[in-house]
Amino acid sequence: MKKSFILLSAMAVAAFASCVKEQSVEVKEEAKGVPFEFTASTVDTKTTNDGMVTSWKANDKINLFHAEATTSDYSDNDEFTITSENLAAKKFTGNLASALDPSKSYDWYALYPYNVAFTTPANTTGYVSIGGSSRTQTGYGSTAHLNELPLVGKAANVAAAEKPAITMNHMAAVLKIVVTNTTSEELTVTNVSFTAPVKITGQFIVDFSDPANPAYSDGTYCYNYCNMKVNSGTALGNGESATFYIPIKPVTLAMGSEISLKVNTYTKVVNMPSEFTFTPGKMTTINFDYDKTFTSKNFYQASSISAGDKIMFVSGTSGEVKVMAHYGGANNYPATAGSITAGRLPSTSSMGVFTVAGNSTDGYTFYDPETERYITATNTTDNNFLKGISPADSYSSWAVSFDGAATITCKGKASRNVIKYNSNSNLYAAYNSDYTTNVGPVYIFKQDDRTPVTLTFTNTEINKTTSNYGEFTGQTATASPAVSGITYALSGAAIGTVETATGIVTLNGSEGSATITATYPGDATYTPASASYTITVVGTSLKPTFSFTDCPTGWPSGTKNAEINGLSGGSYDYVVSERTYSFTLSDCVGYHTGHYLAIMKNKYVGLPKLSGYKLTKVVVGNSSGCSTTTTLKITSDTAGDTVVTGGTAQTFATQGSTYTYNLSGTSNNTMYYMIVSGNTQVISLSLTFEKVE
């Protein structure tokens, strides 16, 4: 654990910077058993926060005790409440259990919030809650979670006929933690925790018969730490800061006492250079420079794991992915963004890296040394909780199998026991094995400290025709760093062969497409690597397939239900460079699904004209939702009067089918038109152009 300096400075800030302001309480005497009232003369007291300014809220309640002056003959616990109507007047109403003797003077004691368990200010059993072992702050700088911290006050020797004023004082101190990101990597704060050598949060037994110096003793639930979850935090750049607030019991720490502060997974420890008191009603500012250094490691998809491996849980195997992050104290593990290139996933500080222990027989455990916790599915069968705990238990034992993705099953649970990534909530949780809503598979990536190797080809696509295929003899992969032992393989159409050791390609003139893959197997020093390129050989005729999702320049575009109105002609010139001109019209087939070309009654759509080519074939696919009486014809004019030979109108009698037009007599670089007799939806369109000699 790294030891670093933490600067502490005590600031006497009224009511935790406007919230520890005095309030006066006036008590109006009434006859025995008759309701009476008191008023809080200062509005800035501790119940509801508006920034750091606080005020009473409707239905706040206060304990009120009294005793004959200088005695300990305390009255019963009297309850007083403020209603919404009395907020402006700060007036609380209630009943005294016993009437006042007009000839005597009294000491008055007040405690907020109201607790029926208190029977006397000289309390030995009732608990006062100050903070807690876990809290939540929503947003940076927010103080809303500080409401309802306890207040206590006393007014001494007040004549029964007079109106006493009670000064309310805070019983809690507050740590104001200012976190500054001093690294080059963005920092999003999700958790802040403070630990001291004495109990500082929880439920304490407090004797407040001397409110100026309440006597604290530990209750059943009190702790020497507070872990505060931070919701809705934003990324802090270099030099940017955020503020967090943790309420604690007032304590004095001796010189040399060890305290620690943790931000996310980064802990700093300091020995107190002198005696220091965390005082009620004051804020102590702690400046925390987040200067943690981080060294990125490379991770690759794993097909097996064993004890000692360092792994990450990932939502995919390429491109932008979501990686299981460090546990932050919620019911599930959050996810953080990652990027995979050429199979390699570099780690970031926000990603959880887990050390594997155990074996396939007894089960594996996954331990995050940053948070010092094991992944567990918990012992609850009716929720999807996936938490971090220490020490491990039977619900921290996991069976793992691989089929591309990894199936990770808790050995201690019968249901909701499989780790999956929830894309809707951006988190990792435990689900039933057959649950599929918004969840996806999980892949395990394993740390590999070998030097990464990258293979590249000069061109990723090679396009040839049946007339010039012999000009191409293959490409050699470039390795960085330079390695030996690269091999080559061909897959796809039988358009030729490749030499395994050299990458030399021999094409045979057949039409088709194939992939050449270069592979380096890796060794003790370097990681495996691979790269591919495609070879496409086409004949003398071109077969473009057009679409809305990736339209050629000038092609009519639109979205679902878009009407393509009559076109005024225009030039549709396309450059073809000895290759197939390929598009896809629809990403799904059916009525009102995906993208389609909506051609309305008596409208037309011009088909591309290609220099050096003539249109010889048109294949139209119609939607299952279009009319079954619509006709479509191919013409050489926009009026539809001159039908191309082979372009005679066909009726789309069968929904979701294709209709073929074999054309003849067409000319080079000439536009032809599709014209319909009724509304239709074209979901696929294939055009064949033949080269003009």
XYZ file of C-alpha atoms in Angstrom:
693
model
C 0.000 0.000 0.000
C 1.596 3.281 -1.090
C 2.167 5.831 1.674
C 1.671 9.432 0.616
C 0.988 12.795 2.256
C -2.603 13.900 2.861
C -3.127 17.573 3.782
C -5.747 18.216 6.467
C -7.006 21.687 7.354
C -9.842 22.429 9.771
C -12.283 25.156 8.781
C -14.924 26.418 11.162
C -17.771 26.650 8.668
C -21.223 27.557 9.957
C -23.457 24.514 9.624
C -20.963 22.739 7.395
C -20.533 25.878 5.322
C -23.856 27.518 6.121
C -25.460 24.598 7.898
C -24.108 24.847 11.427
C -25.902 28.058 12.320
C -27.445 28.529 15.716
C -31.170 28.211 16.099
C -33.220 29.627 18.940
C -36.142 27.717 20.386
C -38.879 29.640 22.219
C -41.180 27.630 24.503
C -44.640 28.961 25.316
C -46.076 27.711 28.598
C -49.522 26.169 28.604
C -51.659 24.602 31.318
C -50.909 20.966 32.164
C -52.078 18.622 29.440
C -52.818 21.478 27.069
C -50.918 21.686 23.745
C -48.183 24.317 23.506
C -45.634 25.425 20.950
C -42.042 26.558 20.446
C -40.428 28.281 17.517
C -37.046 27.855 15.871
C -35.919 31.416 15.314
C -33.115 30.539 12.821
C -34.081 28.845 9.561
C -30.564 27.620 8.697
C -30.594 24.447 10.713
C -29.993 20.869 9.736
C -32.688 18.891 7.980
C -33.043 19.503 4.249
C -30.189 20.724 2.056
C -30.266 23.316 -0.679
C -26.605 23.247 -1.593
C -24.898 23.829 1.755
C -27.820 25.902 3.106
C -30.327 23.909 5.147
C -33.804 24.478 6.539
C -36.575 22.723 8.386
C -38.911 20.599 6.335
C -42.514 19.670 7.029
C -43.012 16.942 9.650
C -39.545 17.305 11.201
C -39.683 16.154 14.824
C -37.609 17.031 17.896
C -37.139 15.408 21.288
C -37.691 17.953 24.066
C -36.786 17.336 27.734
C -36.873 19.631 30.741
C -35.764 19.456 34.361
C -35.906 21.796 37.296
C -32.837 24.002 36.973
C -29.538 22.420 38.113
C -31.239 19.071 38.751
C -31.307 15.820 36.837
C -34.985 15.173 37.443
C -35.652 15.005 33.696
C -39.121 14.988 32.186
C -40.345 12.363 29.795
C -39.427 12.479 26.079
C -41.807 15.068 24.589
C -42.317 15.044 20.821
C -42.739 18.255 18.811
C -43.491 18.529 15.082
C -43.425 21.293 12.504
C -46.142 21.290 9.824
C -45.950 22.792 6.358
C -48.212 25.636 7.504
C -45.756 26.551 10.261
C -42.549 26.446 8.229
C -42.467 30.220 7.670
C -42.942 30.844 11.408
C -40.548 27.995 12.324
C -43.133 26.851 14.840
C -43.185 23.346 16.334
C -46.232 22.079 18.179
C -46.792 19.261 20.634
C -47.608 18.481 24.256
C -45.618 18.458 27.471
C -46.223 15.312 29.447
C -46.331 17.417 32.631
C -47.144 21.016 33.356
C -44.538 23.560 34.445
C -44.498 24.993 37.960
C -44.777 28.778 37.484
C -42.632 29.348 40.569
C -39.616 27.432 39.247
C -36.934 27.708 36.604
C -36.050 24.926 34.174
C -33.249 23.559 32.063
C -34.375 22.658 28.519
C -32.761 19.984 26.314
C -33.483 19.417 22.598
C -32.365 16.586 20.293
C -32.902 16.197 16.542
C -33.944 13.948 14.851
C -36.634 12.635 17.163
C -36.062 9.179 18.619
C -38.691 7.547 20.828
C -35.997 5.354 22.425
C -34.590 8.281 24.396
C -35.991 8.583 27.919
C -33.468 11.030 29.380
C -30.649 13.297 28.198
C -28.393 11.207 30.458
C -28.819 8.474 27.914
C -27.232 5.024 28.262
C -29.229 2.968 25.750
C -30.601 5.017 22.860
C -28.560 5.298 19.657
C -27.642 8.451 17.749
C -26.762 7.762 14.100
C -23.729 9.595 12.751
C -22.875 8.699 9.193
C -22.655 4.979 8.519
C -20.325 2.328 7.149
C -21.695 3.040 3.675
C -23.235 6.145 2.168
C -24.025 7.478 -1.317
C -23.290 10.874 -2.829
C -25.003 11.633 -6.121
C -22.891 13.941 -8.229
C -19.712 15.814 -7.451
C -20.057 18.543 -4.807
C -23.507 17.425 -3.660
C -24.413 17.712 0.033
C -27.923 16.271 -0.140
C -26.745 13.107 1.648
C -25.810 15.165 4.747
C -29.413 15.823 5.757
C -30.730 14.649 9.120
C -27.369 14.740 10.874
C -28.035 15.001 14.633
C -28.418 18.325 16.521
C -28.417 18.895 20.281
C -28.921 21.960 22.465
C -29.626 23.238 25.972
C -31.071 26.390 27.555
C -30.296 26.589 31.300
C -32.117 28.170 34.246
C -35.080 29.598 32.341
C -37.990 30.841 34.424
C -41.233 29.030 33.677
C -42.876 32.291 32.705
C -40.101 33.191 30.272
C -39.504 32.013 26.727
C -36.242 30.065 26.621
C -33.984 30.092 23.541
C -32.164 26.858 22.759
C -29.012 26.965 20.653
C -28.805 23.851 18.494
C -25.329 22.485 17.802
C -24.187 19.793 15.428
C -23.040 16.492 16.860
C -21.199 15.421 13.686
C -18.028 16.561 11.982
C -17.693 16.480 8.209
C -14.750 15.517 6.021
C -14.570 17.634 2.878
C -12.478 15.575 0.467
C -11.172 17.400 -2.609
C -9.908 14.972 -5.257
C -7.682 16.373 -8.026
C -6.756 14.272 -11.026
C -3.036 14.792 -11.678
C -2.697 12.026 -14.269
C -2.995 12.208 -18.041
C -5.818 9.650 -18.044
C -9.405 10.736 -17.349
C -10.696 9.895 -13.862
C -14.330 9.169 -12.973
C -14.732 8.870 -9.203
C -17.075 6.038 -8.221
C -16.048 5.436 -4.623
C -14.423 7.380 -1.767
C -13.634 5.825 1.612
C -12.002 7.014 4.830
C -10.543 4.796 7.547
C -9.375 5.804 11.035
C -7.928 3.848 13.987
C -11.088 4.514 16.069
C -14.833 4.158 15.532
C -16.086 7.142 13.507
C -19.428 6.151 11.926
C -22.569 4.253 12.841
C -24.818 4.191 15.913
C -23.418 5.647 19.118
C -24.803 5.878 22.632
C -24.675 9.566 23.586
C -25.216 11.207 26.977
C -26.164 14.770 26.075
C -26.983 16.039 29.563
C -24.065 18.409 28.867
C -24.798 19.226 25.200
C -21.653 21.303 24.916
C -19.618 18.139 25.554
C -21.716 15.059 24.695
C -20.286 11.775 26.004
C -20.039 9.119 23.266
C -19.735 5.366 23.683
C -19.796 2.687 21.002
C -23.098 1.070 20.128
C -23.744 -2.313 18.532
C -23.181 -1.059 14.970
C -20.295 1.357 14.692
C -17.266 1.338 12.431
C -13.817 2.829 11.946
C -14.509 3.544 8.267
C -17.027 4.871 5.781
C -17.242 3.634 2.198
C -19.099 6.171 0.101
C -20.407 5.246 -3.329
C -20.491 8.098 -5.851
C -23.275 8.075 -8.442
C -23.478 10.145 -11.637
C -19.837 11.176 -11.617
C -18.281 12.665 -14.747
C -14.785 12.259 -16.162
C -12.166 14.550 -14.617
C -9.362 15.638 -16.921
C -5.843 16.472 -15.836
C -5.922 19.186 -13.159
C -9.683 18.995 -12.611
C -11.112 18.485 -9.109
C -14.273 17.222 -7.432
C -15.532 17.501 -3.842
C -17.006 14.813 -1.601
C -18.444 14.923 1.926
C -18.341 12.219 4.620
C -19.940 12.833 8.065
C -18.143 11.284 11.073
C -18.257 11.289 14.873
C -16.076 13.995 16.448
C -12.788 12.370 17.420
C -9.271 13.332 18.420
C -6.465 11.377 16.765
C -3.108 11.175 18.469
C 0.137 12.083 16.769
C 1.327 9.080 14.770
C -2.179 7.679 14.262
C -2.583 6.094 10.835
C -5.469 7.143 8.613
C -6.171 6.156 5.024
C -8.201 7.599 2.196
C -9.140 5.592 -0.882
C -10.450 7.011 -4.173
C -11.764 4.236 -6.415
C -9.019 1.636 -5.977
C -6.172 3.993 -5.056
C -5.283 4.165 -1.359
C -3.075 6.719 0.371
C -1.957 6.270 3.979
C -0.528 8.920 6.318
C 0.624 9.018 9.928
C -0.798 12.071 11.704
C 2.089 14.568 12.114
C 0.475 15.956 15.272
C -2.614 15.534 17.389
C -5.702 16.542 15.435
C -9.385 16.921 16.386
C -12.305 16.491 14.014
C -14.671 18.985 15.632
C -18.493 18.927 15.538
C -19.917 21.683 13.390
C -16.679 22.057 11.449
C -15.412 20.760 8.134
C -11.953 19.289 7.774
C -10.634 19.587 4.237
C -8.505 16.739 2.922
C -6.750 17.342 -0.396
C -6.170 14.135 -2.334
C -4.020 14.272 -5.481
C -4.946 11.290 -7.632
C -1.465 10.596 -9.001
C -1.625 6.860 -9.330
C 0.644 5.551 -12.062
C -0.732 2.876 -14.336
C 1.011 0.536 -16.760
C -1.190 -0.872 -19.494
C -0.971 -4.595 -20.237
C -2.099 -6.531 -23.280
C -4.909 -9.080 -23.097
C -5.990 -11.638 -25.712
C -9.010 -13.915 -25.972
C -8.524 -17.092 -23.959
C -9.775 -20.614 -24.624
C -8.684 -21.907 -21.205
C -7.622 -20.598 -17.804
C -5.490 -21.876 -14.946
C -4.376 -20.730 -11.498
C -2.195 -17.642 -11.615
C -3.660 -16.249 -14.836
C -4.660 -12.593 -14.895
C -7.922 -12.184 -16.793
C -10.635 -9.726 -17.766
C -14.308 -10.279 -18.596
C -15.276 -8.727 -21.950
C -18.533 -8.288 -23.920
C -17.053 -9.005 -27.376
C -13.950 -9.969 -29.318
C -13.315 -7.007 -31.646
C -13.835 -3.268 -31.920
C -15.464 -1.301 -29.107
C -16.359 -3.532 -26.155
C -17.421 -3.316 -22.509
C -15.090 -4.688 -19.849
C -16.016 -5.597 -16.270
C -14.766 -2.760 -14.048
C -13.742 -2.748 -10.378
C -16.492 -3.469 -7.838
C -17.959 -0.222 -6.519
C -20.213 -1.424 -3.698
C -23.484 -1.773 -5.636
C -25.421 -4.971 -6.353
C -23.555 -5.629 -9.600
C -20.250 -4.970 -11.302
C -20.148 -1.862 -13.541
C -18.723 -1.978 -17.063
C -16.149 0.302 -18.654
C -15.221 0.918 -22.284
C -12.401 -0.896 -24.065
C -11.168 -1.268 -27.631
C -9.834 -4.405 -29.325
C -7.562 -4.135 -32.363
C -6.103 -7.166 -34.092
C -7.270 -9.299 -31.183
C -5.396 -7.212 -28.593
C -7.174 -5.492 -25.691
C -4.961 -2.969 -23.827
C -5.972 -2.555 -20.180
C -6.919 0.755 -18.549
C -6.986 1.652 -14.859
C -10.782 1.384 -14.739
C -10.811 -2.247 -15.958
C -10.968 -5.051 -13.424
C -8.027 -7.442 -13.731
C -8.719 -10.638 -11.782
C -6.230 -13.221 -10.569
C -7.399 -16.804 -11.093
C -7.082 -19.406 -8.346
C -8.446 -22.961 -8.049
C -8.989 -25.521 -10.780
C -11.610 -26.997 -13.104
C -12.580 -29.701 -10.598
C -13.151 -27.659 -7.452
C -13.982 -24.406 -9.210
C -12.145 -21.148 -9.832
C -12.082 -17.912 -7.853
C -11.544 -14.452 -9.360
C -9.746 -11.955 -7.109
C -9.281 -8.235 -7.808
C -6.170 -7.098 -5.897
C -7.148 -3.443 -6.392
C -10.326 -3.793 -4.340
C -9.147 -6.876 -2.402
C -12.398 -8.672 -3.216
C -13.609 -11.867 -4.899
C -16.454 -12.039 -7.409
C -19.486 -13.694 -5.802
C -23.040 -14.404 -6.939
C -24.321 -14.050 -3.312
C -26.624 -16.589 -1.686
C -29.899 -14.953 -2.783
C -31.862 -16.899 -5.389
C -34.394 -14.228 -6.372
C -32.072 -11.516 -7.689
C -29.216 -11.038 -10.128
C -26.679 -9.759 -7.592
C -23.011 -10.066 -8.501
C -20.826 -8.532 -5.828
C -17.302 -8.281 -4.527
C -16.607 -9.797 -1.091
C -13.708 -10.649 1.188
C -13.014 -13.339 2.211
C -14.312 -15.700 -0.479
C -17.187 -18.066 0.280
C -18.942 -20.933 -1.501
C -20.683 -18.452 -3.820
C -17.287 -17.212 -5.015
C -16.489 -20.555 -6.666
C -17.073 -20.739 -10.426
C -17.158 -23.420 -13.120
C -15.847 -22.240 -16.494
C -16.297 -23.757 -19.944
C -15.356 -22.376 -23.364
C -17.117 -22.430 -26.707
C -15.704 -19.246 -28.182
C -17.473 -17.342 -25.409
C -16.982 -18.459 -21.807
C -19.807 -19.876 -19.690
C -19.075 -18.856 -16.094
C -21.405 -20.575 -13.605
C -21.498 -20.190 -9.813
C -21.017 -23.610 -8.208
C -22.891 -22.559 -5.053
C -26.196 -21.547 -6.685
C -28.842 -23.354 -8.698
C -30.290 -20.281 -10.452
C -29.296 -16.747 -11.419
C -25.807 -18.097 -11.412
C -24.281 -17.316 -14.837
C -22.250 -14.143 -15.427
C -23.572 -12.137 -18.392
C -23.195 -8.602 -19.703
C -26.346 -6.454 -19.608
C -26.129 -3.972 -22.483
C -29.223 -2.079 -21.344
C -27.790 -1.267 -17.900
C -24.095 -1.432 -18.854
C -23.192 -3.852 -16.083
C -22.244 -7.442 -15.357
C -24.679 -9.492 -13.278
C -25.790 -13.089 -12.606
C -28.657 -14.547 -14.671
C -30.327 -17.847 -15.415
C -28.521 -19.697 -18.176
C -31.447 -19.344 -20.623
C -32.121 -15.650 -19.913
C -31.537 -13.517 -23.053
C -33.274 -10.135 -22.611
C -30.702 -7.333 -22.999
C -27.880 -9.700 -22.063
C -25.070 -11.184 -24.087
C -22.195 -13.632 -23.828
C -19.002 -12.990 -21.895
C -15.506 -13.612 -23.217
C -12.442 -14.121 -21.067
C -9.289 -12.281 -22.106
C -5.960 -13.326 -20.584
C -2.954 -11.112 -19.928
C -0.039 -11.863 -22.221
C 3.207 -10.022 -21.460
C 4.923 -11.117 -24.655
C 5.744 -8.466 -27.255
C 2.751 -7.926 -29.587
C 3.280 -8.688 -33.273
C 1.304 -6.945 -36.016
C 0.958 -8.316 -39.558
C -0.207 -6.068 -42.404
C -0.722 -6.266 -46.161
C -0.213 -3.331 -48.528
C -3.717 -3.846 -49.994
C -6.647 -5.429 -48.190
C -8.625 -5.900 -51.436
C -7.374 -7.133 -54.803
C -9.821 -6.934 -57.748
C -9.074 -8.658 -61.061
C -11.026 -9.799 -64.094
C -10.944 -13.020 -66.082
C -8.878 -11.149 -68.678
C -6.093 -9.781 -66.439
C -5.957 -12.245 -63.511
C -2.480 -13.457 -64.496
C -0.934 -10.116 -63.575
C -1.381 -10.834 -59.859
C 1.067 -13.128 -58.028
C 0.273 -12.411 -54.375
C 1.393 -10.194 -51.456
C 3.864 -10.738 -48.630
C 2.807 -9.741 -45.119
C 4.899 -7.157 -43.253
C 5.596 -8.063 -39.597
C 6.266 -5.490 -36.868
C 8.520 -6.293 -35.107
C 10.204 -8.529 -37.678
C 9.643 -12.248 -37.013
C 10.120 -15.429 -39.017
C 7.828 -18.409 -39.510
C 4.833 -16.674 -41.173
C 2.623 -19.018 -43.197
C -0.141 -18.366 -45.753
C -3.459 -20.066 -46.493
C -6.308 -19.539 -48.990
C -10.006 -19.977 -48.192
C -13.161 -19.286 -50.199
C -13.813 -19.843 -53.901
C -11.457 -22.097 -55.848
C -9.947 -19.254 -57.839
C -6.343 -20.400 -57.411
C -3.685 -21.542 -54.923
C -1.194 -19.985 -52.501
C 2.268 -21.219 -51.486
C 2.282 -21.790 -47.715
C 5.784 -20.484 -47.025
C 5.999 -17.554 -49.476
C 2.454 -16.249 -50.040
C 2.851 -16.513 -53.834
C -0.609 -16.749 -55.428
C -1.463 -18.481 -58.695
C -4.920 -17.584 -60.057
C -6.683 -19.934 -62.481
C -9.025 -17.423 -64.163
C -12.212 -18.577 -62.418
C -14.697 -15.998 -61.186
C -15.132 -15.752 -57.408
C -13.685 -14.376 -54.192
C -11.106 -15.851 -51.792
C -9.252 -14.774 -48.668
C -5.507 -15.061 -48.138
C -4.530 -15.226 -44.449
C -1.016 -14.802 -43.097
C -0.420 -16.363 -39.672
C 2.408 -16.072 -37.168
C 2.078 -18.754 -34.435
C 3.952 -16.848 -31.706
C 6.712 -18.051 -29.406
C 8.065 -17.383 -25.913
C 8.918 -13.792 -26.838
C 6.236 -12.709 -29.320
C 2.459 -13.039 -29.438
C 0.572 -14.766 -32.281
C -0.704 -12.559 -35.094
C -2.653 -12.782 -38.337
C -3.794 -10.589 -41.218
C -5.899 -11.161 -44.334
C -6.731 -9.731 -47.724
C -9.352 -10.675 -50.305
C -9.001 -11.453 -54.010
C -12.044 -11.009 -56.253
C -12.087 -12.109 -59.897
C -15.037 -11.039 -62.101
C -15.993 -11.690 -65.722
C -16.632 -9.154 -68.472
C -20.143 -8.338 -67.206
C -20.750 -6.441 -63.981
C -23.551 -7.248 -61.539
C -24.107 -4.277 -59.170
C -26.655 -4.606 -56.378
C -27.974 -1.260 -55.142
C -29.362 -0.089 -51.787
C -30.462 2.706 -49.481
C -28.054 1.769 -46.711
C -24.971 2.620 -48.785
C -26.219 4.541 -51.820
C -24.183 5.377 -54.913
C -23.779 9.094 -55.521
C -26.977 10.494 -57.056
C -29.036 7.400 -56.275
C -32.443 8.250 -54.742
C -32.239 7.963 -50.975
C -34.844 7.727 -48.243
C -35.835 5.918 -45.090
C -38.679 3.705 -43.982
C -41.957 4.773 -45.661
C -40.123 7.388 -47.777
C -41.877 8.281 -51.042
C -39.629 8.606 -54.069
C -41.393 11.235 -56.218
C -41.086 11.606 -59.992
C -37.485 12.349 -60.930
C -36.631 15.045 -63.439
C -33.983 12.944 -65.081
C -30.422 13.797 -64.125
C -27.148 12.052 -64.663
C -26.320 8.795 -62.886
C -22.738 8.189 -63.943
C -20.753 5.478 -62.154
C -17.053 4.727 -62.478
C -16.354 1.014 -62.643
C -12.742 -0.126 -62.253
C -12.686 -3.799 -63.231
C -14.623 -4.933 -60.204
C -18.092 -5.768 -58.981
C -20.019 -2.683 -57.937
C -21.794 -4.080 -54.872
C -24.566 -2.778 -52.580
C -27.293 -4.288 -50.421
C -30.769 -2.812 -50.583
C -32.431 -4.188 -47.465
C -31.197 -5.320 -44.069
C -34.377 -7.345 -43.498
C -37.317 -8.557 -45.536
C -40.966 -7.987 -44.759
C -43.683 -5.417 -44.432
C -42.423 -2.087 -43.024
C -39.112 -3.531 -41.852
C -35.592 -2.487 -42.713
C -35.073 -0.115 -45.658
C -36.840 -0.211 -49.014
C -37.448 1.881 -52.105
C -41.054 3.119 -52.044
C -42.088 3.796 -55.665
C -45.484 5.464 -55.819
C -48.139 5.053 -58.535
C -47.145 6.476 -61.936
C -43.712 7.539 -60.631
C -40.383 6.352 -61.978
C -36.847 5.668 -60.803
C -33.884 6.030 -63.128
C -31.392 3.170 -63.219
C -27.665 4.018 -63.349
C -25.917 4.442 -66.655
C -22.363 3.161 -66.890
C -19.816 4.349 -69.393
C -18.625 1.398 -71.467
C -21.473 -0.868 -70.317
C -25.068 -1.594 -71.294
C -27.871 -2.765 -68.983
C -28.878 -6.357 -69.832
C -30.709 -7.685 -66.789
C -32.863 -6.351 -63.929
C -34.038 -8.460 -60.951
C -36.560 -6.761 -58.630
C -37.546 -8.093 -55.173
C -40.832 -6.797 -53.767
C -41.834 -6.493 -50.119
C -44.317 -8.851 -48.487
C -46.329 -5.719 -47.694
C -46.749 -4.322 -51.189
C -49.841 -4.568 -53.379
C -50.336 -7.837 -55.291
C -51.806 -6.018 -58.298
C -48.976 -3.564 -58.961
C -47.076 -3.892 -62.240
C -43.521 -2.791 -62.985
C -41.963 -2.278 -66.428
C -38.580 -1.152 -67.771
C -38.718 1.758 -70.241
C -36.350 4.079 -72.042
C -38.457 7.178 -71.334
C -39.908 8.734 -68.183
C -43.434 8.773 -69.597
C -43.389 4.983 -69.790
C -44.359 4.821 -73.444
C -41.282 3.041 -74.801
C -40.812 -0.363 -73.192
C -37.396 -1.972 -73.495
C -37.359 -5.404 -75.113
C -37.632 -7.843 -72.209
C -38.876 -5.070 -69.898
C -42.582 -5.799 -70.389
C -44.717 -5.083 -67.303
C -44.990 -7.911 -64.789
C -47.605 -8.072 -62.023
C -46.195 -8.539 -58.508
C -48.771 -11.206 -57.707
C -46.695 -12.915 -55.030
C -45.497 -10.859 -52.097
C -41.862 -11.233 -51.073
C -40.764 -12.648 -54.457
C -38.325 -11.584 -57.167
C -39.134 -10.778 -60.812
C -36.547 -10.960 -63.609
C -36.305 -8.765 -66.725
C -33.830 -10.017 -69.374
C -33.241 -7.010 -71.615
C -31.973 -6.751 -75.183
C -31.384 -3.887 -77.547
C -30.035 -1.644 -74.790
C -27.281 0.894 -75.426
C -23.981 1.913 -73.882
C -24.049 4.500 -71.079
C -27.829 4.887 -71.273
C -30.307 5.410 -68.468
C -33.424 3.233 -68.309
C -36.386 3.554 -65.939
C -38.572 1.445 -63.642
C -42.208 2.562 -63.797
C -45.020 1.118 -61.644
C -48.815 1.106 -61.977
C -49.428 1.199 -58.221
C -47.592 1.692 -54.954
C -44.818 -0.811 -54.378
C -41.865 -1.442 -52.083
C -38.642 -2.620 -53.679
C -36.455 -4.446 -51.188
C -33.812 -5.796 -53.552
C -32.514 -4.707 -56.908
C -29.846 -6.483 -58.947
C -28.563 -5.021 -62.208
C -26.306 -6.704 -64.740
C -24.236 -4.603 -67.121
C -22.297 -6.095 -70.016
C -19.183 -4.494 -71.392
C -19.590 -2.905 -74.805
C -16.800 -3.953 -77.152
